[in-house]
Coordinates of C-alpha atoms and ligand atoms in Angstrom, one line a residue:
X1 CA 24.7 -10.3 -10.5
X2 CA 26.6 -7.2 -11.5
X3 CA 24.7 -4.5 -9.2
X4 CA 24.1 -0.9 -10.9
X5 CA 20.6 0.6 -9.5
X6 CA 18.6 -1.0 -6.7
X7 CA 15.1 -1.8 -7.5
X8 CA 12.0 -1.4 -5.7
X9 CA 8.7 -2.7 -5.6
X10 CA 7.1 0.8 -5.8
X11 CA 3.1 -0.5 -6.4
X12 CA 1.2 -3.2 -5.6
X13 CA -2.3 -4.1 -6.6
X14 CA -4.6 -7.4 -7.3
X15 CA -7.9 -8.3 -8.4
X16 CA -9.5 -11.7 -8.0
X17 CA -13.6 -12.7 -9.5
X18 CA -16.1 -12.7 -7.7
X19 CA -17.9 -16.0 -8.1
X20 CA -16.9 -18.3 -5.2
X21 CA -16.6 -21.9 -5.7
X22 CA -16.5 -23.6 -2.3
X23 CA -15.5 -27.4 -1.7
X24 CA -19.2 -28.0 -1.3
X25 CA -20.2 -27.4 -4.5
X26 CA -17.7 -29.7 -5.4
X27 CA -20.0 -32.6 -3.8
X28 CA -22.4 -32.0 -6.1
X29 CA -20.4 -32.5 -8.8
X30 CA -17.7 -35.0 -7.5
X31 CA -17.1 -38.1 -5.3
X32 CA -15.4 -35.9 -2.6
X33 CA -15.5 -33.7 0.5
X34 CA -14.8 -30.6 2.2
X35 CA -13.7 -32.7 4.4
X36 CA -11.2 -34.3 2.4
X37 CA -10.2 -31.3 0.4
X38 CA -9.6 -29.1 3.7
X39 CA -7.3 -31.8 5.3
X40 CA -5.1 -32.9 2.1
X41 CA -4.5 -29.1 0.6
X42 CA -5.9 -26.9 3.1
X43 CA -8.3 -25.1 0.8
X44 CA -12.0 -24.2 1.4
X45 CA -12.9 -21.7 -1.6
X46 CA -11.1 -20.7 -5.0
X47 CA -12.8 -17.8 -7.3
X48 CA -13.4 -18.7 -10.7
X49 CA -14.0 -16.0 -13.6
X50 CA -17.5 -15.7 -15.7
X51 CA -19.0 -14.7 -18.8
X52 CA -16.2 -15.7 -21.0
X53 CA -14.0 -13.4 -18.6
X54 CA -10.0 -13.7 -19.8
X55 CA -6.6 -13.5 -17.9
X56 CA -5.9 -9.9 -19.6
X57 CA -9.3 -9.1 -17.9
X58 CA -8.2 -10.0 -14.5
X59 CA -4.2 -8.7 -15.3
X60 CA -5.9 -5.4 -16.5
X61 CA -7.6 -4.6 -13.2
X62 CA -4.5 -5.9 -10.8
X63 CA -2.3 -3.6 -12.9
X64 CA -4.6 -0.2 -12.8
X65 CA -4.3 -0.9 -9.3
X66 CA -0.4 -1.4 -9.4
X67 CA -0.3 1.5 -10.8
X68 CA -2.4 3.9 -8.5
X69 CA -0.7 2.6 -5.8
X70 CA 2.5 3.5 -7.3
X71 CA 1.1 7.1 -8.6
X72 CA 2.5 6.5 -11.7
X73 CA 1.0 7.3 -15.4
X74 CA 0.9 4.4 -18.0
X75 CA 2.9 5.8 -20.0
X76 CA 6.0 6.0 -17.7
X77 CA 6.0 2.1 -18.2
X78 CA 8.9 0.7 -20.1
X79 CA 8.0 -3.1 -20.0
X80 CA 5.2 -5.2 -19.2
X81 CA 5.5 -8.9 -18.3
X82 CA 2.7 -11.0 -18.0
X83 CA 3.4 -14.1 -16.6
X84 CA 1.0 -17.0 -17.2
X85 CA 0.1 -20.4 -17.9
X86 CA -3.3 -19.3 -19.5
X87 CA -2.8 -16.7 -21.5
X88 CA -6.0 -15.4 -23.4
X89 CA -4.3 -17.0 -26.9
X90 CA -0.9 -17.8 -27.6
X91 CA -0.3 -15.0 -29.8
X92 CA -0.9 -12.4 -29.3
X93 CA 0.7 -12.0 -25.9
X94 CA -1.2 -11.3 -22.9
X95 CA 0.8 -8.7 -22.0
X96 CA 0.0 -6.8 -25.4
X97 CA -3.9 -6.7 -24.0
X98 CA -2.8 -5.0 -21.1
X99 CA -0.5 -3.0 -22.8
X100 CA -3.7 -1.6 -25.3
X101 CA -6.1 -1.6 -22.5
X102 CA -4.1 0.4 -19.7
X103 CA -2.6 2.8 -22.4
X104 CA 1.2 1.7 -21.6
X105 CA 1.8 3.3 -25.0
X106 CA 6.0 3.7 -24.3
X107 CA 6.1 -0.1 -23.1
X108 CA 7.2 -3.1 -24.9
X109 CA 5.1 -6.2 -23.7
X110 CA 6.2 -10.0 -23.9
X111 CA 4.5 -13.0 -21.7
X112 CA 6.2 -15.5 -19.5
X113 CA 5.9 -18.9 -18.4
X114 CA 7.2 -20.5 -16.2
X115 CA 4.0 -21.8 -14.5
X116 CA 3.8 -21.2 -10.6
X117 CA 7.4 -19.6 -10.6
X118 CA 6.3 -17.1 -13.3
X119 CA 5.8 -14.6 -10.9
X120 CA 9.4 -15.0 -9.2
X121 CA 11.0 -14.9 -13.0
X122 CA 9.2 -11.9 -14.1
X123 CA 10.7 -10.2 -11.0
X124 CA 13.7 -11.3 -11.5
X125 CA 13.4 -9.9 -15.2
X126 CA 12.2 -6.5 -13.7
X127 CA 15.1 -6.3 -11.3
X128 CA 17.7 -6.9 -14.0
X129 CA 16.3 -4.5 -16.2
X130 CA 16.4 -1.1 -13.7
X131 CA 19.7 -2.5 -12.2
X132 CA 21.2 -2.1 -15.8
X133 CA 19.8 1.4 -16.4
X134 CA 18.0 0.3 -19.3
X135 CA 15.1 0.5 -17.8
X136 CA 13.2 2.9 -14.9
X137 CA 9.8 1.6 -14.6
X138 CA 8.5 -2.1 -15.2
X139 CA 5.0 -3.4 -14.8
X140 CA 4.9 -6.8 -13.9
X141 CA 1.7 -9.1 -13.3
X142 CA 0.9 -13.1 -12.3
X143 CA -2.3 -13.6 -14.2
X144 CA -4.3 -16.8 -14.3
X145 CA -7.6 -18.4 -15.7
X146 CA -7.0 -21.4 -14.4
X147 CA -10.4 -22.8 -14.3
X148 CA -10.5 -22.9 -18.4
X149 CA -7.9 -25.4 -18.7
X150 CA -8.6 -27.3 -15.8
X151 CA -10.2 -30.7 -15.6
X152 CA -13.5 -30.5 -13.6
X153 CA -14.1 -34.3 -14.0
X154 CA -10.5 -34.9 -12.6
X155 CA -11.4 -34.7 -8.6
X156 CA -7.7 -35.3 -7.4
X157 CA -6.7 -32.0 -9.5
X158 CA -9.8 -29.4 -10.2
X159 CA -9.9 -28.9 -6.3
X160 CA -6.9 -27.2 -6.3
X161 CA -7.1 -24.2 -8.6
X162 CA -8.6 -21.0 -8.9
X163 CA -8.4 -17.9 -10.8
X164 CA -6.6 -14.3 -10.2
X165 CA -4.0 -12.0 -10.7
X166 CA -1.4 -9.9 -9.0
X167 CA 0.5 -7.4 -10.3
X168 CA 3.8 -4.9 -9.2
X169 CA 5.3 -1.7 -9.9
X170 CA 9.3 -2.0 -9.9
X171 CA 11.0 1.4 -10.1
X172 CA 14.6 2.4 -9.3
X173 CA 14.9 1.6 -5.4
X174 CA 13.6 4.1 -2.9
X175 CA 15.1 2.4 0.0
X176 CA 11.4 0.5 0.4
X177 CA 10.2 -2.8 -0.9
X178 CA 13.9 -3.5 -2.1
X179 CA 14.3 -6.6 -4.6
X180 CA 17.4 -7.8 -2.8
X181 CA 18.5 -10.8 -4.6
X182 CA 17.0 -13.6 -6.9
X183 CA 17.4 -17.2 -8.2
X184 CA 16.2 -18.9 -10.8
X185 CA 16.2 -22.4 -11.2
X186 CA 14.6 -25.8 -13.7
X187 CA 15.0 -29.2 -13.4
X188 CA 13.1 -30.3 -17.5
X189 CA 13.9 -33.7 -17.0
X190 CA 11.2 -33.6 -14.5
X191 CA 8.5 -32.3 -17.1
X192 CA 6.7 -34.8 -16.8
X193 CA 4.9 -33.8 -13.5
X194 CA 3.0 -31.0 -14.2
X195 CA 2.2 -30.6 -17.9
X196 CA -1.0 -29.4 -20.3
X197 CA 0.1 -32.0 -23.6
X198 CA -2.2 -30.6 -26.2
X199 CA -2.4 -27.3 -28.2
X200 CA 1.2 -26.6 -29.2
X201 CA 3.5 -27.4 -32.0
X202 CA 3.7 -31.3 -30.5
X203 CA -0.1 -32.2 -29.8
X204 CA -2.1 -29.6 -32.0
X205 CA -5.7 -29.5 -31.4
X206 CA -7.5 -31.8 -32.8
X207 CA -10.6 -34.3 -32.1
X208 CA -8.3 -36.8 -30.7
X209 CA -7.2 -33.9 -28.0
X210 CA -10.4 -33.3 -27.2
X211 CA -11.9 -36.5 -26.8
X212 CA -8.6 -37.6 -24.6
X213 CA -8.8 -34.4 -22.7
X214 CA -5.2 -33.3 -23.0
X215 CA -6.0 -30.0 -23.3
X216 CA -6.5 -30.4 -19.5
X217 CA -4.0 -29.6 -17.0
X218 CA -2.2 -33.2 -15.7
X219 CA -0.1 -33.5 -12.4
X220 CA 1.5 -35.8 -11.0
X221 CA 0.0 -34.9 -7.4
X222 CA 2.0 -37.4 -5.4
X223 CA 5.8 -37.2 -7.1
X224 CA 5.3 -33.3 -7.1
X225 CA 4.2 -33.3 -3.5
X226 CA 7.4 -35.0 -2.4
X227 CA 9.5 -32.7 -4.6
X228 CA 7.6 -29.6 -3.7
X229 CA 8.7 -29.8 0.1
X230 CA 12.2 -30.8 -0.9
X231 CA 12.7 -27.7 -3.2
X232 CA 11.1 -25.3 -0.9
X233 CA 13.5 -26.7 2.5
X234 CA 17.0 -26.5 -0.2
X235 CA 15.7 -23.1 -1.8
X236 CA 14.9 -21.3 1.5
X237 CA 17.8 -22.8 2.7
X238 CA 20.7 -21.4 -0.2
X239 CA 18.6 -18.3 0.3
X240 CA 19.5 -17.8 3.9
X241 CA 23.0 -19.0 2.8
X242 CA 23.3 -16.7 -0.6
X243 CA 22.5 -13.5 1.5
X244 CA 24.5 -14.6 4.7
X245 CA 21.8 -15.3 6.7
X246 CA 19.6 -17.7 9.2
X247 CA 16.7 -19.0 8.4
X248 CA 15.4 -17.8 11.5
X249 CA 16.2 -14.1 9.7
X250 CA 13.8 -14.5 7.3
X251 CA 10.5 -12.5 9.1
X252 CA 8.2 -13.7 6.6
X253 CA 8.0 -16.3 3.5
X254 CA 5.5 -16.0 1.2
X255 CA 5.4 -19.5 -0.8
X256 CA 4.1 -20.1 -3.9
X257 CA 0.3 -21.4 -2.3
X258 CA 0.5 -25.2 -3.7
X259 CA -1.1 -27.0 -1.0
X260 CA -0.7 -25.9 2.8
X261 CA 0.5 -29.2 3.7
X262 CA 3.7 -29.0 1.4
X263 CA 4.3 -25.5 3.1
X264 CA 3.5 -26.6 6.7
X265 CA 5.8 -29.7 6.3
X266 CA 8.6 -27.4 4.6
X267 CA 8.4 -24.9 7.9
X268 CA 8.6 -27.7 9.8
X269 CA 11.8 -29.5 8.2
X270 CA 13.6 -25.8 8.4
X271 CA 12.6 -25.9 12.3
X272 CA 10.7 -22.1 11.4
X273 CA 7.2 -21.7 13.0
X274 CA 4.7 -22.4 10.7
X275 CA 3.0 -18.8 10.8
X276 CA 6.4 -17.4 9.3
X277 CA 5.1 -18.7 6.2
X278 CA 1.8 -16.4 4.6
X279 CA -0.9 -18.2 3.7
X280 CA -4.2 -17.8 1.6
X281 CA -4.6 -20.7 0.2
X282 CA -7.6 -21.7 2.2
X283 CA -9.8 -18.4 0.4
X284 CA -7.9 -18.9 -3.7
X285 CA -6.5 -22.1 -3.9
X286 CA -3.4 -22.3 -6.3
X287 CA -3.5 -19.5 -8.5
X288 CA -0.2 -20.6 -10.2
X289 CA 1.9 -17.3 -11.2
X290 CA -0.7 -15.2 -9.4
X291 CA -0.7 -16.5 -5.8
X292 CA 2.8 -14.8 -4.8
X293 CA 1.4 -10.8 -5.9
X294 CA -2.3 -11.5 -4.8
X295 CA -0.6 -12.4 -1.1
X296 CA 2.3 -9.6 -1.5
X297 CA -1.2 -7.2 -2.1
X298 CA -2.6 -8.4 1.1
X299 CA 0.2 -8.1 2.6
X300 CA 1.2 -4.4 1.9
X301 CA -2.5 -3.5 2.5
X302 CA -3.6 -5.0 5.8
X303 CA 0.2 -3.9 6.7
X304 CA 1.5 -6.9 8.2
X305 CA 5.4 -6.3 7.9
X306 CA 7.4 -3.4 9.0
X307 CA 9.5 -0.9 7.3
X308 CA 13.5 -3.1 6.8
X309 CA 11.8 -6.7 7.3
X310 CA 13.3 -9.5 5.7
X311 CA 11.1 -11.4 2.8
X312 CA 11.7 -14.0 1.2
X313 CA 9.2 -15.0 -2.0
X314 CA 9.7 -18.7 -2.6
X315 CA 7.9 -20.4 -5.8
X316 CA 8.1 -23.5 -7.2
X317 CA 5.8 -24.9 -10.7
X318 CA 5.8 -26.7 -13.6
X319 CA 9.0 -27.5 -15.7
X320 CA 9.5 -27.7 -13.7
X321 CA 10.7 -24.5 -11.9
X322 CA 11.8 -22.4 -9.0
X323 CA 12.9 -19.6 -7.4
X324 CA 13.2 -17.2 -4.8
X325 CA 13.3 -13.5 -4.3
X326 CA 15.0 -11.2 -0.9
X327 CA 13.1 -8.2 -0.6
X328 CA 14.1 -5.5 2.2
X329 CA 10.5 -4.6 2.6
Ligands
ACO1 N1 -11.8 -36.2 -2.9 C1 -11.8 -37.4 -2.3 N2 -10.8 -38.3 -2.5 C2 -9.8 -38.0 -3.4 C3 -9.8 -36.7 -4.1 C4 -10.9 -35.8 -3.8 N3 -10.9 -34.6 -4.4 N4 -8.7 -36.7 -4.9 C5 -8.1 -37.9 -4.7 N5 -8.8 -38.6 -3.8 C6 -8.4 -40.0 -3.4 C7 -7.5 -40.7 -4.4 O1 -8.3 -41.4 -5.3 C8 -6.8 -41.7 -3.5 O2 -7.7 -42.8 -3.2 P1 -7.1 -44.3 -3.1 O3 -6.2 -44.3 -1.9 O4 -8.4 -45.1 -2.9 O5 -6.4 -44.5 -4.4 C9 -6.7 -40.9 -2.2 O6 -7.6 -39.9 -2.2 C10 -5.3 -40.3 -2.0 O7 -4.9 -39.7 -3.2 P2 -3.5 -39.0 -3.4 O8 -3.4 -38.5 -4.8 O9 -2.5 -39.8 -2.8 O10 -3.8 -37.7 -2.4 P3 -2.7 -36.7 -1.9 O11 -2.7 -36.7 -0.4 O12 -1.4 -36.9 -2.6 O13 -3.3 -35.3 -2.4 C11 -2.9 -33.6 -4.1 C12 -3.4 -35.0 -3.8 C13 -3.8 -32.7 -3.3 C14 -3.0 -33.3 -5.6 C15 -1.4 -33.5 -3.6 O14 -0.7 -34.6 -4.1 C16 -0.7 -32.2 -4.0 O15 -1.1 -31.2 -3.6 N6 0.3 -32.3 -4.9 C17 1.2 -31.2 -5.2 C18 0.7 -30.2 -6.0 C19 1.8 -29.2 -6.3 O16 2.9 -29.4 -6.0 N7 1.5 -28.1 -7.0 C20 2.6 -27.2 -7.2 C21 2.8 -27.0 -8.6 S1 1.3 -26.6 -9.4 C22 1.7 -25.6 -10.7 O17 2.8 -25.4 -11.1 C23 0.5 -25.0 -11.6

């Protein structure tokens, strides 16, 4: 990509619910185990929102944080991107509620999806946008409500989501928190995998949807397993490669949180120890476009990386999708 200004991540705030639901309570309503859920996806507890609470709810609050942290007033904001798999309805966007709600009254909004890569796109969007000049200040946020289109009858799939949100500030770069590179990649033929049939233009709501639940998220757990680790190994990989470096250069990677074993058998394959890679999976789940900023916000506030630190962001969804950021931190 051409390269005018650098970028920055200049704020950084999340939010998650409070209402904890742990595998346990799972065995009261499934044929499972914490056992079993602990071992296969490394998760204990995922929040979940309440009282008819809505992804612009949860986006709201990550971004008024985002936006403290980056001392900035609304309406300095230029753009907001929302990415996310449940938005509150399909129109309007998400990204208008938070637009209304935090006063961003100099912003244009629009949503994303791109499901668990969302997060990645967005910054990508963000980047391109203040490297051009068009652009000096763009609010980004992975929200998700994942628990209101997820199958709680389904036990090899409602184990693994929760809900959350994570949002950014990217300004012009200040020499801190520098958006590096990206890459974006899809692979549709693979759709298949991860998918939510019902409620668009090809499977409108209807009795029939409801009754077959395919308003539901459906995955393909085993085939995406597989691909998940392959992805992450080739994308870290052409990362390394892209910005002439090692893998071994990389001092953190914060993956998309999917399942700790795809992550642990992905550091393994790349020969990296397996604390290089961030992981919170065990207190949210997979919070789909929100699990890379909710980590980045943990991140930046219990200051575990130094000031120049390599970091890669590495995501991988439904599409299905991918990509991967450099930040300088
Ligand atoms: N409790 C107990 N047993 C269970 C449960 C459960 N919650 N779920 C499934 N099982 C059983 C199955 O029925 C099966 O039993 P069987 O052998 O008698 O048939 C057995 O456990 C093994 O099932 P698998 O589906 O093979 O289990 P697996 O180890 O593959 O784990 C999982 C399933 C966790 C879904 C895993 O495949 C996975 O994490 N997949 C990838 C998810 C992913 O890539 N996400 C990223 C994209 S997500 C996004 O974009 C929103």
């Amino acid at each position: 990509m051409d390269k005018g200004y650098t970028a920055s991540i200049t704020g950084v705030g999340s939010f998650l619910p409070e209402k904890v639901l742990t595998n346990d309570d799972f065995t009261r309503m499934l044929d499972t185990s914490d056992e079993w859920i602990t071992k296969r996806t490394g998760i204990k507890e995922r929040r979940v929102v309440e009282n008819g609470a809505t992804a612009s709810d949860l986006a709201i609050e990550a971004s008024l944080r985002a936006l403290d942290d980056a001392n900035i007033l609304p309406s300095e904001i230029d753009l907001i991107v929302a990415a996310t798999i449940t938005p509150d309805c399909l129109v309007p966007s998400t990204a208008c509620f938070v637009q209304e709600k935090i006063g961003a009254k100099n912003a244009g909004a629009f949503d994303l999806l791109a499901a668990c890569s969302g997060f990645v796109y967005a910054l990508s969007i963000a980047r391109s946008f203040i490297a051009s000049g068009a652009m000096k200040t763009v609010l980004i946020v992975g929200t998700e409500c994942l628990s209101k289109i997820t199958d709680y009858t389904d036990r090899s799939t409602c184990i693994l989501f929760g809900d959350g949100a994570g949002a950014v500030v990217v300004q012009r770069g200040n020499g801190k928190k520098e958006i590096v590179t990206t890459y974006l990649g899809s692979d549709g033929s693979q759709a298949d995998l991860l998918k939510l049939p019902a409620g668009g233009s090809k499977l409108p709501a209807s009795q029939a949807t409801i009754e077959s639940r395919s308003h539901y998220i459906q995955l393909k757990g085993k085939e995406l397993f597989k691909t998940a680790i392959n992805n992450m190994v080739d994308m870290i990989t052409k990362a390394a490669t892209d910005n002439n470096m090692q893998v071994e250069d990389f001092d953190m990677i914060i993956p998309h949180q999917s399942n700790i074993r795809i992550i642990e058998a992905a550091m393994e394959r790349l020969k990296q120890p397996k604390k290089k890679a961030y992981i919170n999976i065990d207190r949210y789940g997979n919070t789909s476009a929100a699990s890379i900023p909710i980590a980045i916000d943990e991140i930046d506030k219990g200051e575990l990386l130094n000031p120049g630190d390599s970091v890669l962001l590495v995501a991988f969804g439904g599409g299905l999708t991918w990509g991967t950021s450099l930040i300088k931190w």
